[in-house]
Amino acid sequence: MTSSYDFSGYLDARGTNWFDEDPLLRRWVARSELSAEVRSLLDRFGRDAASTWIERSDLAERREHLPRVREPDPYNRHPPTEVELPEATLRTLAEVHGSGIWRADFDERARYAVVYLLNEHGEMGVTCSVACTDGLARVLRMAADPADARAAAILREIEAATPGRWVHGAQFVTEIQGGSDAATNALEARPDGDGARLYGQKWFCSNLTADYWLVTARPTGAPAGHRGIALYCVPRRRDGAPNGYRIRRLKDKLGTRALPTAEIEFEGAWGFPVGPLDAGLRTMVAIVLTTSRVHNVVAAAASLRRALREAEAYAAFRTAFGRRLADVPLLAASLERLRTEADLAAAGAFACVEDWTAALAPDATREQKTWARILVSLAKAVATRRTSPRIYEAMMLVGGNGIEERFSVLPRLYRDAAIMETWEGPYTLLLHQALCDLDRLGVRGHEGDFLRFGLRDQAGDALVSELQAVLEERDETARALAFGELAPRLFFAYEAWARSTFA
Ligand SMILES: Cc1cc2nc3c(=O)[nH]c(=O)nc-3n(C[C@H](O)[C@H](O)[C@H](O)COP(=O)(O)OP(=O)(O)OC[C@H]3O[C@@H](n4cnc5c(N)ncnc54)[C@H](O)[C@@H]3O)c2cc1C
């Protein structure tokens, strides 16, 4: 006989408006003076997050809906260039990109509140596109020649998007010989009129259905190293046809499966340069990748919130041995830990957004810029690394249903978390980067001032002396290992300060 047991209690306990029902998120956004239009957008997306986005993200991850390369022309006239996405993903992309969040005057807190709500669903074929489009808009605003009509036209398209007419971006740096050491990029840019034609291969190209790709490439004859790398904006289609590229294959990935990631062969794709030709990699890292890293920090916090949401709802509903799971001491302790960490992660991510956007202002001080530069590397590394074990804990708390892909989002969040930690700079690379920046930006000898500025009241003497010892250490291995010990504690101190601002 079929059982009458049903899970409505658990489903209902997950809530109906994830903006309204998230006190920390609501209080953070309340620090801004929002127009009625933006408030109603957050209310709408809060309801979507608790309903349609759950359904769409589940659907997009199903094996039969995963992105696939459209079959090439049977007569061998056209190489494979197109990827098919499910209708569910396209609808969310249209609604988000067309919502007004890319307007220059859109409130920064509200923008990242939308990013947070989206990321409660994992990647879902949407959040990479959102991060890349943010980076594209910022780089066009901050680095493109203001007199360049091509850049201005794309920026207008992004800012004025509607659900019926929207565009998005992608960013390709990584090549087969390495992603971290991008100064080895070999994709060739052959000058062509007021732009260049690209030849060669990129090894990991996510969100390639985007309208505009930011691509790092080496102009013909440019010197070796990072100064020889320029940044190009490449429209995916030109004059109604694919712009000189071919998809070699789609990657078969552990996570972010609803997002297409391809190996692409460039066969003369035309693009125009963004910023000076000898500063392409610097521009890409400082603006575009840094924007993506901030998205990852917000994503890590959002994944933890969702993991908690699922675990709490399930533990409040499910009974075993005559009592709710939430009342079993070891499970209650596990939930409490998740609750604490989800709040710390959210407060830390929101503060990171604030410190980073403050440092982008034209009147930002040197202190603000130095802190933001190092903070984003630390935050991306530490926040994303913590996410996997916490999602795992939530999954175990739910039990068998927690690891069943159709029942629970947790396996997907767990798989996506591994990617979140890898892309835009893996853990050790970012720690290495932060350490180089501490040297390069002159923090040595001013460790106390630096930490008191960034960690506020959490910059205790012990942390200051430890940072001094790291920066004074001359042995490369000892230095790297000591910073590896210290870095997470610096970020956790920052989170503790950020959390205290919500007390
Ligand atoms: C699903 C997915 C999608 C992706 N999408 C894109 C995309 O759209 N565009 C794009 O450009 N790239 C993309 N990437 C690539 C990603 O950014 C790279 O994987 C990442 O930058 C690391 O490069 P790598 O894999 O070549 O590793 P490597 O550079 O070979 O590094 C291997 C390991 O060595 C460590 N390491 C390297 N150098 C140092 C150092 N000096 N100090 C300490 N540690 C170091 C790294 O931290 C890492 O752990 C994607 C990757 C994945 C998995």
Coordinates of C-alpha atoms and ligand atoms in Angstrom, one line a residue, residues 128 132 170-181 202-207 253 255-256 259 261 289 419 422-430 432-433, ligand 1:
C128 CA 28.1 33.2 -13.6
C132 CA 30.4 38.4 -15.6
A170 CA 31.6 36.3 -20.2
Q171 CA 35.3 36.4 -19.5
F172 CA 38.0 34.1 -20.8
V173 CA 41.5 34.1 -19.4
T174 CA 42.5 30.5 -18.7
E175 CA 44.5 28.6 -21.3
I176 CA 45.6 25.0 -21.4
Q177 CA 49.0 25.8 -19.9
G178 CA 47.5 27.4 -16.8
G179 CA 44.9 29.6 -15.2
S180 CA 46.7 31.0 -12.2
D181 CA 49.8 32.1 -14.1
K202 CA 40.9 29.2 -24.4
W203 CA 40.6 26.2 -22.1
F204 CA 37.7 27.1 -19.7
C205 CA 35.0 29.4 -21.2
S206 CA 31.9 29.6 -19.1
N207 CA 28.7 31.3 -20.1
K253 CA 32.1 19.1 -14.7
G255 CA 29.5 21.2 -10.4
T256 CA 27.8 24.2 -12.0
L259 CA 26.2 26.4 -16.8
T261 CA 31.8 25.8 -19.9
L289 CA 38.1 39.1 -11.8
I419 CA 33.8 25.0 -8.4
T422 CA 38.4 26.8 -7.9
W423 CA 37.4 29.5 -10.3
E424 CA 38.5 33.1 -10.2
G425 CA 41.6 32.0 -8.3
P426 CA 41.8 28.9 -6.1
Y427 CA 42.6 29.0 -2.4
T428 CA 46.4 28.9 -2.4
L429 CA 46.8 31.2 -5.4
L430 CA 44.7 33.9 -3.6
H432 CA 49.9 33.9 -2.4
Q433 CA 48.3 37.0 -4.2
Ligands
LIG1 C1 33.8 24.9 -13.9 C2 34.9 25.9 -14.2 C3 34.6 27.0 -15.0 C4 35.6 27.9 -15.4 N1 35.3 29.0 -16.2 C5 36.2 29.8 -16.5 C6 36.0 30.9 -17.4 O1 34.8 31.2 -17.8 N2 37.0 31.7 -17.8 C7 38.3 31.5 -17.4 O2 39.1 32.2 -17.7 N3 38.6 30.5 -16.5 C8 37.6 29.6 -16.1 N4 37.9 28.6 -15.3 C9 39.3 28.3 -15.0 C10 39.6 28.7 -13.6 O3 39.6 30.1 -13.4 C11 41.0 28.0 -13.3 O4 40.8 26.6 -13.2 C12 41.7 28.6 -12.1 O5 42.1 29.9 -12.4 C13 43.0 27.8 -11.8 O6 43.8 27.6 -12.9 P1 44.2 26.1 -13.3 O7 43.0 25.2 -13.2 O8 45.0 26.2 -14.6 O9 45.2 25.7 -12.1 P2 46.7 26.0 -12.0 O10 47.0 27.4 -12.3 O11 47.5 24.9 -12.7 O12 46.9 25.8 -10.4 C14 46.8 24.5 -9.8 C15 47.0 24.7 -8.3 O13 48.2 25.4 -8.0 C16 47.9 26.5 -7.2 N5 48.9 27.6 -7.5 C17 49.3 27.9 -8.7 N6 50.2 28.9 -8.6 C18 50.4 29.2 -7.2 C19 51.2 30.0 -6.5 N7 52.0 30.9 -7.0 N8 51.0 30.0 -5.1 C20 50.2 29.2 -4.5 N9 49.4 28.3 -5.2 C21 49.5 28.3 -6.6 C22 46.5 26.9 -7.4 O14 45.9 27.5 -6.3 C23 45.9 25.5 -7.7 O15 45.5 25.0 -6.5 C24 36.9 27.7 -14.9 C25 37.2 26.6 -14.1 C26 36.2 25.7 -13.8 C27 36.5 24.5 -12.9

